[in-house]
Amino acid sequence: MCDQRQRSFALLGFPLGHTMSPPIHQRLFALSGKSGSYNLFELPLEQLESRIPELFACTGFNITIPHKLNIIPYLDLLSPTAQRYGSVNTVLCDDGAGKSVGYNTDVDGFLRSVETLGADLSRPVMVVGAGGAGRMFAIESALHGAAVTLAVRTVKPQTEKLREDILSAVPGAQVTITTLDRLPDTNFELLVNATPVGMYPHPGVSPVPASFLRQVRCVFDAVYNPTETQFLLDAQAAGCKAVGGMSMLVWQAVVAHEIWDHVHYTPEQIGGIIQEMTRIVDEKFGVPARQNPDGRTDTL
Ligand code: NAP
C-alpha cells in the first residue's frame, strides 16, 4: 500500500469496479510535475479499522462509498464543507503540523462544473432527486441564494427532511417540493439531475420530459456514464448550456491536488482531462459493452 518513504496516494472504497480515479489522478500528477503513485485500496467497511495505519502512511487519499462517513473518527480536522455534509472524499494525512485533515471536494466539483456553464446560482434551481448528491446540490444552491425546487418521484420523509436541512443551513430560503409528474411551468436557471436515471446499463432515458427543458437555461447531469446521457442530449437540443458528471468527477480530483500540492491547473488543462476521460469511458462502455453488462456497478 502506501509507503511513507515516497509520495503515495490511494483511493479507499468498496467495490471499486470501473473507477476512473487512477487515470484522472495520474494525468493530474503528470501535468503538475509532482511525483506520486496512485493505488486502489479496495476495502470492505469491516476491515477499515485494521488497515488505518497503512492508509495514513499515504501522503493523501481519496474516499468513496462506503467510507466517506466512517473515516471521520480517524481524522484530526475537517474542512467546513466536510463538516457541513458529514462526508469526506479527500484526506491530507499531514498538514505540516502533524494533523490529518478531511475535505469534501465533491462540493467544489459541483460548484466549479456549474461555474463553467456560467450558471447564476442566485436564480431558481431545480434539483431532481433528493439522495446524497441531490442533498448537497440543493443545499449549495440555497447557500448561493437560489430558490430551490426539489423534484422527486414520490415525496418521502427524506424529502421533507432535506427541506428542513436547507432551511436550517439557509434560514428563510425558498424551498418547494414537487413530484416529477407535476413539474411547474416556471423557468429555471439550472436543472440538475441527481438521480441514476439514464445511467449505464440503462441509458436512453431522462428524468424529465424533453419539452420541460425549454424552461431551463443550464443543465448539469451528475451521471457520467454514459458521458452523453439522454438528459444532456435533450438539453442540447432545447438550446440549454449543459455539462455532464465527468466534469464534476475531474474537478473534485483537481481540487484534491490543489489541497495536496498547492498546484494550479489551467481551464484548458482541465478541459483536456475531461475530454480524455470521456474518451476512455466511451471506449470502455461502447455500444457492444453496454449490450453485455458485466454486472459490476460504477463507483466514483
Ligand atoms: P442516492 O443517494 O441513491 O439518491 C438517488 C436519488 O435518485 C433518490 O432521490 C431516488 O429517489 C432518485 N431516483 C432513483 N431512481 C429514480 C427514478 N427512476 N426516477 C426518479 N428518481 C429516482 O444516489 P446519489 O449518491 O445521490 O447519486 C445520484 C446520482 O449522482 C448517481 O447517478 C451518481 O452516480 C451520481 N453522482 C455523480 C457524481 C459525480 O462526480 N459525477 C458524484 C456523486 C453522485 P427515491 O428515494 O424515490 O428512490
Coordinates of C-alpha atoms and ligand atoms in Angstrom, one line a residue:
M1 CA 0.0 0.0 0.0
C2 CA 1.3 3.5 0.8
D3 CA 4.9 3.9 1.6
Q4 CA 6.0 6.7 3.9
R5 CA 9.4 6.9 2.2
Q6 CA 7.8 8.2 -1.1
R7 CA 4.8 10.2 -2.0
S8 CA 2.0 7.8 -2.4
F9 CA -1.8 8.3 -2.8
A10 CA -4.8 6.0 -2.8
L11 CA -8.5 5.6 -3.4
L12 CA -10.3 3.9 -0.5
G13 CA -13.6 2.3 -1.3
F14 CA -15.6 -0.8 -1.9
P15 CA -16.3 -2.0 -4.5
L16 CA -14.0 0.0 -6.8
G17 CA -15.3 -1.6 -10.0
H18 CA -14.7 0.6 -13.0
T19 CA -13.3 3.6 -11.1
M20 CA -11.9 6.4 -13.2
S21 CA -9.8 7.8 -10.3
P22 CA -6.4 6.3 -11.3
P23 CA -6.2 7.7 -14.8
I24 CA -7.6 11.1 -13.7
H25 CA -5.0 11.4 -10.8
Q26 CA -2.1 10.1 -12.9
R27 CA -2.9 12.8 -15.5
L28 CA -3.0 15.5 -12.8
F29 CA 0.4 14.4 -11.4
A30 CA 1.9 14.4 -14.9
L31 CA 0.6 17.9 -15.5
S32 CA 1.8 19.3 -12.2
G33 CA 5.2 17.6 -12.4
K34 CA 4.8 16.3 -8.9
S35 CA 5.6 12.7 -8.2
G36 CA 3.1 10.3 -6.8
S37 CA 1.8 6.8 -7.2
Y38 CA -2.0 6.3 -7.0
N39 CA -3.1 2.9 -5.7
L40 CA -6.5 1.3 -5.2
F41 CA -7.4 0.4 -1.6
E42 CA -10.5 -1.8 -2.1
L43 CA -11.6 -2.5 1.4
P44 CA -14.9 -3.6 2.9
L45 CA -16.2 -1.4 5.8
E46 CA -15.5 -4.1 8.4
Q47 CA -11.7 -4.1 7.5
L48 CA -11.3 -0.3 7.7
E49 CA -10.1 -0.1 11.3
S50 CA -7.3 -2.7 11.0
R51 CA -5.9 -1.1 7.8
I52 CA -5.9 2.5 9.1
P53 CA -2.1 2.6 9.7
E54 CA -1.4 1.6 6.1
L55 CA -3.8 4.2 4.8
F56 CA -2.3 7.0 6.8
A57 CA 1.2 6.2 5.6
C58 CA -0.1 7.8 2.3
T59 CA 0.6 11.5 1.6
G60 CA -3.1 11.8 0.9
F61 CA -6.0 9.7 -0.2
N62 CA -9.5 9.9 -1.7
I63 CA -12.5 8.1 -0.4
T64 CA -15.7 6.8 -2.0
I65 CA -18.6 4.6 -0.9
P66 CA -18.9 3.2 1.8
H67 CA -16.2 5.0 3.7
K68 CA -17.0 8.7 3.3
L69 CA -18.6 9.0 6.7
N70 CA -16.7 6.2 8.6
I71 CA -13.3 7.8 8.0
I72 CA -14.2 10.9 10.1
P73 CA -13.4 9.5 13.6
Y74 CA -9.8 8.9 12.4
L75 CA -9.2 12.5 11.3
D76 CA -7.9 15.4 13.4
L77 CA -9.6 18.2 11.4
L78 CA -12.4 18.7 9.0
S79 CA -12.9 21.4 6.3
P80 CA -16.1 23.5 6.6
T81 CA -17.8 21.6 3.7
A82 CA -16.7 18.2 5.1
Q83 CA -18.3 19.3 8.4
R84 CA -21.4 20.6 6.7
Y85 CA -22.2 17.3 4.9
G86 CA -20.5 14.9 7.4
S87 CA -18.8 13.4 4.4
V88 CA -15.1 13.3 3.4
N89 CA -13.8 12.4 0.0
T90 CA -10.2 13.7 0.3
V91 CA -7.7 13.4 3.1
L92 CA -4.4 15.2 3.6
C93 CA -2.5 13.0 6.0
D94 CA -0.2 15.7 7.4
D95 CA -1.0 19.3 7.2
G96 CA 2.5 20.3 8.2
A97 CA 1.6 20.5 11.9
G98 CA 1.1 16.7 12.1
K99 CA -2.7 16.8 11.8
S100 CA -4.7 14.9 9.3
V101 CA -7.5 16.9 7.5
G102 CA -10.6 15.7 5.8
Y103 CA -12.2 17.7 2.9
N104 CA -15.2 17.4 0.7
T105 CA -14.1 18.2 -2.8
D106 CA -17.4 16.9 -4.3
V107 CA -18.8 20.3 -3.4
D108 CA -16.1 22.0 -5.4
G109 CA -16.6 19.5 -8.2
F110 CA -20.3 20.6 -8.4
L111 CA -19.7 24.3 -8.0
R112 CA -16.9 24.5 -10.5
S113 CA -18.8 22.4 -13.1
V114 CA -21.8 24.8 -12.9
E115 CA -19.5 27.7 -13.0
T116 CA -18.2 26.5 -16.3
L117 CA -21.8 26.8 -17.6
G118 CA -22.0 30.4 -16.4
A119 CA -25.0 29.4 -14.2
D120 CA -26.1 32.0 -11.7
L121 CA -26.9 30.1 -8.5
S122 CA -28.7 33.1 -7.0
R123 CA -31.5 32.3 -9.5
P124 CA -34.1 29.5 -9.4
V125 CA -32.6 25.9 -9.3
M126 CA -34.4 22.6 -9.7
V127 CA -32.8 19.5 -8.3
V128 CA -34.2 16.2 -9.4
G129 CA -33.6 13.5 -6.7
A130 CA -33.1 14.0 -3.0
G131 CA -30.5 11.4 -2.2
G132 CA -26.9 12.1 -1.0
A133 CA -25.8 14.0 -4.1
G134 CA -29.1 15.9 -4.5
R135 CA -28.9 17.0 -0.9
M136 CA -25.5 18.6 -1.5
F137 CA -26.6 20.2 -4.8
A138 CA -29.7 21.7 -3.2
I139 CA -28.0 23.0 -0.1
E140 CA -25.1 24.5 -2.0
S141 CA -27.6 26.2 -4.4
A142 CA -29.6 27.6 -1.5
L143 CA -26.4 28.9 0.1
H144 CA -25.7 30.8 -3.1
G145 CA -29.2 32.4 -2.9
A146 CA -31.2 30.1 -5.2
A147 CA -34.9 29.5 -4.7
V148 CA -34.7 25.7 -4.7
T149 CA -37.3 23.2 -6.1
L150 CA -36.8 19.6 -5.2
A151 CA -38.4 17.3 -7.8
V152 CA -38.9 13.7 -6.7
R153 CA -40.8 10.7 -7.9
T154 CA -42.6 10.3 -4.5
V155 CA -42.4 12.7 -1.6
K156 CA -40.8 10.8 1.3
P157 CA -39.9 11.7 4.9
Q158 CA -36.3 12.1 3.4
T159 CA -37.6 14.8 1.1
E160 CA -39.2 16.7 3.9
K161 CA -36.0 16.3 6.0
L162 CA -34.0 17.8 3.1
R163 CA -36.3 20.8 3.1
E164 CA -35.7 21.2 6.8
D165 CA -31.9 20.8 6.3
I166 CA -31.9 23.5 3.6
L167 CA -33.8 25.9 5.9
S168 CA -31.5 25.2 8.8
A169 CA -28.5 25.9 6.5
V170 CA -30.1 29.0 5.0
P171 CA -32.9 30.4 7.2
G172 CA -35.6 32.0 5.0
A173 CA -34.6 30.1 1.9
Q174 CA -37.4 29.4 -0.6
V175 CA -37.8 25.7 -0.9
T176 CA -40.6 24.0 -3.0
I177 CA -41.2 20.2 -3.2
T178 CA -42.8 18.9 -6.4
T179 CA -43.2 15.5 -8.0
L180 CA -41.9 14.6 -11.4
D181 CA -45.4 14.1 -12.8
R182 CA -46.4 17.7 -11.7
L183 CA -43.5 19.8 -12.9
P184 CA -44.1 23.6 -12.5
D185 CA -44.5 25.9 -15.6
T186 CA -41.9 28.4 -14.3
N187 CA -38.4 29.0 -15.6
F188 CA -35.2 27.7 -14.0
E189 CA -31.6 28.9 -14.3
L190 CA -30.3 25.5 -13.5
L191 CA -31.8 22.0 -13.7
V192 CA -29.7 19.2 -12.0
N193 CA -30.2 15.5 -12.4
A194 CA -29.2 13.9 -9.1
T195 CA -30.8 10.5 -9.9
P196 CA -29.3 7.5 -11.6
V197 CA -31.8 7.8 -14.4
G198 CA -30.1 7.4 -17.7
M199 CA -27.0 5.7 -16.2
Y200 CA -25.3 2.6 -17.6
P201 CA -26.5 -0.1 -18.0
H202 CA -29.9 1.7 -18.6
P203 CA -29.2 4.6 -20.9
G204 CA -31.6 6.3 -23.3
V205 CA -34.0 7.6 -20.6
S206 CA -34.2 11.1 -18.9
P207 CA -35.7 12.1 -15.6
V208 CA -37.8 14.9 -17.2
P209 CA -39.7 15.2 -20.4
A210 CA -37.7 16.9 -23.2
S211 CA -40.3 19.6 -23.5
F212 CA -39.6 20.8 -19.9
L213 CA -36.1 21.8 -20.9
R214 CA -37.5 24.8 -22.8
Q215 CA -38.0 26.4 -19.4
V216 CA -34.4 25.8 -18.4
R217 CA -31.2 27.8 -19.2
C218 CA -28.4 25.5 -17.9
V219 CA -28.3 21.8 -17.1
F220 CA -26.0 19.6 -15.0
D221 CA -26.2 15.8 -15.1
A222 CA -24.4 14.1 -12.2
V223 CA -24.4 10.9 -14.3
Y224 CA -21.0 10.4 -16.0
N225 CA -21.5 7.1 -17.7
P226 CA -22.7 7.3 -20.4
T227 CA -20.9 10.6 -21.0
E228 CA -23.7 11.8 -23.2
T229 CA -26.9 11.0 -21.4
Q230 CA -30.4 11.3 -22.9
F231 CA -30.9 14.2 -20.4
L232 CA -27.9 16.0 -21.8
L233 CA -28.9 15.3 -25.5
D234 CA -32.4 16.7 -24.8
A235 CA -30.9 19.7 -23.1
Q236 CA -28.6 20.5 -26.0
A237 CA -31.5 20.1 -28.5
A238 CA -33.5 22.6 -26.4
G239 CA -30.6 25.1 -26.6
C240 CA -29.6 24.8 -22.9
K241 CA -26.0 25.1 -21.8
A242 CA -25.2 21.6 -20.5
V243 CA -22.4 19.7 -18.7
G244 CA -22.2 16.1 -17.5
G245 CA -20.9 14.3 -14.4
M246 CA -17.4 13.7 -15.8
S247 CA -16.8 17.4 -15.2
M248 CA -17.6 17.0 -11.5
L249 CA -15.6 13.9 -11.3
V250 CA -12.5 15.6 -12.8
W251 CA -13.0 18.9 -10.8
Q252 CA -13.2 17.1 -7.5
A253 CA -9.9 15.4 -8.3
V254 CA -8.3 18.7 -9.3
V255 CA -9.2 20.3 -6.0
A256 CA -7.7 17.3 -4.2
H257 CA -4.4 18.1 -5.9
E258 CA -4.8 21.8 -5.0
I259 CA -5.0 20.6 -1.4
W260 CA -2.2 18.0 -1.5
D261 CA 0.3 20.0 -3.6
H262 CA -0.9 23.7 -3.8
V263 CA -0.8 23.4 -7.5
H264 CA -2.8 25.2 -10.1
Y265 CA -4.2 23.9 -13.4
T266 CA -5.4 26.0 -16.3
P267 CA -9.0 25.6 -17.6
E268 CA -7.5 24.2 -20.8
Q269 CA -5.6 21.5 -19.0
I270 CA -8.7 20.5 -17.1
G271 CA -10.9 20.6 -20.2
G272 CA -8.3 18.3 -21.8
I273 CA -8.5 15.8 -19.0
I274 CA -12.4 15.8 -19.1
Q275 CA -12.2 15.1 -22.8
E276 CA -9.6 12.3 -22.4
M277 CA -11.7 10.7 -19.6
T278 CA -14.8 11.0 -21.7
R279 CA -13.0 9.1 -24.5
I280 CA -11.9 6.4 -22.1
V281 CA -15.4 5.8 -20.8
D282 CA -16.8 5.9 -24.3
E283 CA -14.3 3.3 -25.5
K284 CA -14.7 1.1 -22.4
F285 CA -18.5 1.3 -22.4
G286 CA -19.2 1.5 -26.1
V287 CA -22.4 0.1 -27.5
P288 CA -21.2 -3.6 -27.5
A289 CA -20.1 -3.4 -23.9
R290 CA -23.4 -1.8 -22.9
Q291 CA -25.3 -4.6 -24.5
N292 CA -23.2 -7.1 -22.5
P293 CA -23.1 -5.6 -19.0
D294 CA -20.7 -7.4 -16.7
G295 CA -22.8 -6.9 -13.7
R296 CA -20.4 -4.7 -11.8
T297 CA -21.6 -1.2 -10.8
D298 CA -19.6 2.0 -11.4
T299 CA -18.1 3.6 -8.3
L300 CA -16.8 7.1 -8.2
Ligands
NAP1 P1 -28.9 8.2 -3.9 O1 -28.5 8.7 -2.6 O2 -29.2 6.7 -4.1 O3 -30.1 9.0 -4.4 C1 -30.7 8.8 -5.6 C2 -32.0 9.7 -5.8 O4 -32.5 9.4 -7.1 C3 -33.1 9.4 -4.8 O5 -33.7 10.6 -4.5 C4 -34.0 8.5 -5.6 O6 -35.4 8.6 -5.3 C5 -33.8 9.1 -7.0 N1 -34.2 8.1 -8.0 C6 -33.7 6.8 -8.2 N2 -34.3 6.3 -9.3 C7 -35.2 7.1 -9.8 C8 -36.1 7.1 -10.8 N3 -36.2 6.0 -11.7 N4 -36.8 8.2 -11.1 C9 -36.7 9.3 -10.3 N5 -35.9 9.4 -9.2 C10 -35.1 8.3 -9.0 O7 -27.7 8.5 -5.0 P2 -26.7 9.7 -5.0 O8 -25.4 9.2 -4.3 O9 -27.4 10.9 -4.6 O10 -26.3 9.7 -6.6 C11 -27.2 10.2 -7.5 C12 -26.6 10.2 -8.9 O11 -25.5 11.1 -8.9 C13 -25.9 8.8 -9.3 O12 -26.2 8.6 -10.7 C14 -24.5 9.0 -9.0 O13 -23.7 8.2 -9.9 C15 -24.3 10.5 -9.4 N6 -23.1 11.1 -8.8 C16 -22.2 11.6 -9.6 C17 -21.1 12.2 -9.0 C18 -20.0 12.8 -10.0 O14 -18.9 13.1 -9.5 N7 -20.3 12.9 -11.2 C19 -21.0 12.4 -7.6 C20 -22.0 11.8 -6.8 C21 -23.1 11.2 -7.4 P3 -36.1 7.5 -4.3 O15 -35.8 8.0 -2.9 O16 -37.5 7.7 -4.7 O17 -35.5 6.2 -4.6

